[in-house]
Short mmCIF file of C-alpha atoms in Angstrom, two decimals:
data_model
loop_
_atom_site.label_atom_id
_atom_site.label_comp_id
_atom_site.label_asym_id
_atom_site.label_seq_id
_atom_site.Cartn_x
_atom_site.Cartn_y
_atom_site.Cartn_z
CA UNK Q 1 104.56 112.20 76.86
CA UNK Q 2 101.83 113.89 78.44
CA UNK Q 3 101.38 115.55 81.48
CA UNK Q 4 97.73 114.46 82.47
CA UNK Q 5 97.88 112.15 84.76
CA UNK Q 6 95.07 109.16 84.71
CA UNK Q 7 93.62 108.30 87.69
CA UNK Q 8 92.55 104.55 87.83
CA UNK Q 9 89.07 104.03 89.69
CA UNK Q 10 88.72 101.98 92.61
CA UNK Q 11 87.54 98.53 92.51
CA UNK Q 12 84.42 98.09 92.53
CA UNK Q 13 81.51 96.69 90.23
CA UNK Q 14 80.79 98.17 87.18
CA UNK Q 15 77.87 98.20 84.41
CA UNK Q 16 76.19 100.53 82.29
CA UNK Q 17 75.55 103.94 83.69
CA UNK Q 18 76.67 102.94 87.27
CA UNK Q 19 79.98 102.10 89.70
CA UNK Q 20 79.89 100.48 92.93
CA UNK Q 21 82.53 100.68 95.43
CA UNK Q 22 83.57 100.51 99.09
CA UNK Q 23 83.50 103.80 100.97
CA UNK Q 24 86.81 103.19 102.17
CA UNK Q 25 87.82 103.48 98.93
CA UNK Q 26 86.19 106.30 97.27
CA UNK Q 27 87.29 108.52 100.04
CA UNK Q 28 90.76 106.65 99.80
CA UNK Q 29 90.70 107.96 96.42
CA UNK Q 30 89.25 112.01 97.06
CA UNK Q 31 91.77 112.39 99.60
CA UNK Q 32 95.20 111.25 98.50
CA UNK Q 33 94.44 113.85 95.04
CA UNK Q 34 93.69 116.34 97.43
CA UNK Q 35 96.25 116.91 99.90
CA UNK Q 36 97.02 120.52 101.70
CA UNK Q 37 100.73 120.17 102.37
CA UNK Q 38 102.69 122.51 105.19
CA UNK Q 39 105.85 123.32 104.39
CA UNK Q 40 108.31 122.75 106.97
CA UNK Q 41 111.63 123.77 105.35
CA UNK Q 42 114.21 125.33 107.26
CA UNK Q 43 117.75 125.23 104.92
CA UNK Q 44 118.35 123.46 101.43
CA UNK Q 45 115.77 120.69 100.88
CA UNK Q 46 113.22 124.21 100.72
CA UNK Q 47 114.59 125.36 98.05
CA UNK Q 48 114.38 122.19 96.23
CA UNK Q 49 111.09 122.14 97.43
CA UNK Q 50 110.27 125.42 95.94
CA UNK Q 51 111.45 123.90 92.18
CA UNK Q 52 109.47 120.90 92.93
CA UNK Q 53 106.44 123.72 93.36
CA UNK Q 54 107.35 125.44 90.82
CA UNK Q 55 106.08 124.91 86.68
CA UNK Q 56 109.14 122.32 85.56
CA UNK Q 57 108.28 119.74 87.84
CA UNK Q 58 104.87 120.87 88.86
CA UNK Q 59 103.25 119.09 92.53
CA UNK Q 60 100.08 120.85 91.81
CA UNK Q 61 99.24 118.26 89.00
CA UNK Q 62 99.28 115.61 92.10
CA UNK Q 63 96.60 117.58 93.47
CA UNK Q 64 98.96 119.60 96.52
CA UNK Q 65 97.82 122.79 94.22
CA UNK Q 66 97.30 124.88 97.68
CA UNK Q 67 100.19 125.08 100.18
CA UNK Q 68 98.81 125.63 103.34
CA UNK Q 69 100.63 127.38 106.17
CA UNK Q 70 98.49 127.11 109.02
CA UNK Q 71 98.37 123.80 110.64
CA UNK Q 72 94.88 123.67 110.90
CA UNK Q 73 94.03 123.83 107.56
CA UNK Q 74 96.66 121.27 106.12
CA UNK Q 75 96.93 117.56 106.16
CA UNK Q 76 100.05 116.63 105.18
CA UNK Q 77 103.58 117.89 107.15
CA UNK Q 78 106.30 117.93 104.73
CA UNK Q 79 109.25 118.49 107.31
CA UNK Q 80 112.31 119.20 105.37
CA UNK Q 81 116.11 120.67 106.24
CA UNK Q 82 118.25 120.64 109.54
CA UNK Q 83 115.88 120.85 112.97
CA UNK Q 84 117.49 121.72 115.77
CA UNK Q 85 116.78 120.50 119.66
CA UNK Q 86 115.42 123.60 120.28
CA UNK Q 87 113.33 124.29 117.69
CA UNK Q 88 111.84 120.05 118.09
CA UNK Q 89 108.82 121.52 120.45
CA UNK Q 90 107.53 123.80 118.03
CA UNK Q 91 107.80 120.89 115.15
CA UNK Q 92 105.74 118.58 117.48
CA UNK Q 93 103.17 121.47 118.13
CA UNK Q 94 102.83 121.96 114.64
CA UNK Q 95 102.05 118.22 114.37
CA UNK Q 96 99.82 118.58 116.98
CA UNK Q 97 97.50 121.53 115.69
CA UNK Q 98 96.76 119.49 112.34
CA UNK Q 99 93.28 117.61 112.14
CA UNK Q 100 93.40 114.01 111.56
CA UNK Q 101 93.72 112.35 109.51
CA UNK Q 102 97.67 113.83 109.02
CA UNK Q 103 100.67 112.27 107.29
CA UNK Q 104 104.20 113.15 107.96
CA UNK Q 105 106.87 113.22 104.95
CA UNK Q 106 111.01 113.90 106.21
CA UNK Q 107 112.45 115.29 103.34
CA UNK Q 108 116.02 114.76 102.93
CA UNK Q 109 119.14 113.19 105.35
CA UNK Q 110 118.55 116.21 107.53
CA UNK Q 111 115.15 115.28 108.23
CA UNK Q 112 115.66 112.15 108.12
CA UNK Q 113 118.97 111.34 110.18
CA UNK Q 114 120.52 114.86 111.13
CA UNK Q 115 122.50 114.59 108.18
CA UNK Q 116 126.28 115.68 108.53
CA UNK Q 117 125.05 117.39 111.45
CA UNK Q 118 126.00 114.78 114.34
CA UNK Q 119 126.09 117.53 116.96
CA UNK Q 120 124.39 118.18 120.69
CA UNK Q 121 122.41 120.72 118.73
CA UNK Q 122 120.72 118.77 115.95
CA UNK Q 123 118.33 116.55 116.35
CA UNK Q 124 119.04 112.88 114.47
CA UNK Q 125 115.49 112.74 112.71
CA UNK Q 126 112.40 113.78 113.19
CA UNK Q 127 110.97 110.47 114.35
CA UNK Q 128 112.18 111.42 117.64
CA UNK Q 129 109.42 113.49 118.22
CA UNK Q 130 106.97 112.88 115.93
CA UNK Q 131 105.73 109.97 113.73
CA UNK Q 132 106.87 109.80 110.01
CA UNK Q 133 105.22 107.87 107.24
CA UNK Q 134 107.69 108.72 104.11
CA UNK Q 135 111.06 109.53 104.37
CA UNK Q 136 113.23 110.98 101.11
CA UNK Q 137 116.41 110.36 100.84
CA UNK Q 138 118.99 112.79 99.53
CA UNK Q 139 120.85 115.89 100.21
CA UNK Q 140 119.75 117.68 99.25
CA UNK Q 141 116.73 115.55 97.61
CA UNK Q 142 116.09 116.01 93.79
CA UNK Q 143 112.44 117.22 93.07
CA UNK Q 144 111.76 113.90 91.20
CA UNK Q 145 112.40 112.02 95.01
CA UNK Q 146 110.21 114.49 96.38
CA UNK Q 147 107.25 113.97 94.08
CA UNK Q 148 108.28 110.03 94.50
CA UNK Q 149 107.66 110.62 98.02
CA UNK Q 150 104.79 112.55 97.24
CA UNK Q 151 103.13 109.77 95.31
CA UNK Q 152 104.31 107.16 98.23
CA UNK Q 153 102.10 109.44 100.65
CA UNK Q 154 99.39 109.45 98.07
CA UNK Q 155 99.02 105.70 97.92
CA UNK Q 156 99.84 105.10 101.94
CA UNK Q 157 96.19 107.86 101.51
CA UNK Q 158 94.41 105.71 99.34
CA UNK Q 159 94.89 102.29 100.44
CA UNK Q 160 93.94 103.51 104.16
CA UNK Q 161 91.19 103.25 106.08
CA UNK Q 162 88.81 105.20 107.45
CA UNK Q 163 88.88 103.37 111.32
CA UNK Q 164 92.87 102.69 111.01
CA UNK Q 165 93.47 106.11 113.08
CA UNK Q 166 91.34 104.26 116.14
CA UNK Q 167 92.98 100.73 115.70
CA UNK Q 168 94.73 99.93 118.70
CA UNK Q 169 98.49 99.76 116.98
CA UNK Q 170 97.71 103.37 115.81
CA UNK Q 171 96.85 104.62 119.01
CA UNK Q 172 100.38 102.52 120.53
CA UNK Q 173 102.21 104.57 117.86
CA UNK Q 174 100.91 108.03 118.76
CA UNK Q 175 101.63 106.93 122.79
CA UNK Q 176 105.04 106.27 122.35
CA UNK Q 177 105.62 109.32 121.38
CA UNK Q 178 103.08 110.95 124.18
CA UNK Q 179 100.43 111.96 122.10
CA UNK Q 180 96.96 111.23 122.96
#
C-alpha cells in the first residue's frame, strides 16, 4: 500500500488542456492540504500527538508539515489533555489571536468532557469557552483517531465556504460564547 495520498480535484468542467471550477472550491481544496496546526497539549493526548507527528504515522503527508506555535501564524487549534478553570482564559485568548478562518479540534475525553477529572478544578470540555468543530474520542486517543480527526477537519475545510464565517448562524455561534 502506498503512502501517497491522491487528491481528487474539485468538480468542475473539464476538457483538453483546461479545468473549470468554483472558487469556493479551489480554495476549499488549497486550504484543507495546508493547515498550520497549534498544539495545545497539556498531559497524555501530547504525547500521542507527538507519535502521530512523528515518521510511523506521519501528519505531515496531510499537509500539517509545519507546527506552528504562535497563534498568529496557525489556523487550526488542536486542544488536547486536561484544561483546568484557570488556565480556560488563556485557551480562549489563544483562540482569539488566530486569523480567521480557524478550526478547533478537542483531542481526547479530557478535551472533550473533562475526562475522569469531574472536579471544581477541571473544566468539562472545551466548548465551554470556545467553539469546537471535531472532537476525538479516546484516552488517551490512538494516532490513527487523531489523523481521523485530522481528515474530518480537512473535509469540514474543503466543503466550506468562503462567506460562511459572515453568515448570520456563524456570527450567533461566536456570540454565545462572547466573541465578536
Amino acid at each position: 500500500m502506498s503512502d501517497i495520498q491522491i487528491v481528487d480535484a474539485p468538480a468542475g468542467v473539464e476538457g483538453s488542456g483546461f479545468f473549470a471550477t468554483s472558487l469556493d472550491k479551489a480554495i476549499g481544496l488549497a486550504r484543507s492540504n495546508s493547515l498550520w496546526p497549534l498544539p495545545f497539549a497539556t498531559s497524555c493526548c501530547g504525547i500521542e500527538f507527538m507519535a502521530t507527528m512523528g515518521s510511523h504515522y506521519d501528519l505531515s503527508r496531510f499537509g500539517a508539515e509545519r507546527l506552528s506555535f504562535s497563534p498568529r501564524q496557525a489556523d487550526l487549534l488542536m486542544v488536547m489533555g486536561t484544561i483546568s478553570k484557570k488556565m480556560a482564559p488563556v485557551l480562549r485568548q489563544v483562540y482569539l489571536q488566530m486569523a480567521e478562518p480557524r478550526w478547533v479540534m478537542a483531542v481526547g475525553a479530557c478535551a472533550s468532557s473533562g475526562g475522569i477529572f469531574d472536579t471544581y478544578s477541571v473544566l468539562q470540555g472545551i466548548d465551554e469557552v470556545i467553539p469546537v468543530d471535531v472532537y476525538v474520542p479516546g484516552c488517551p486517543p490512538r494516532p490513527e483517531a487523531i489523523i481521523d480527526g485530522f481528515m474530518g477537519i480537512q473535509k469540514l475545510v474543503q466543503t466550506e465556504t468562503l462567506r460562511r464565517r459572515e453568515e448570520p448562524k456563524y456570527q450567533a455561534l461566536l456570540a454565545k460564547y462572547g466573541i465578536q
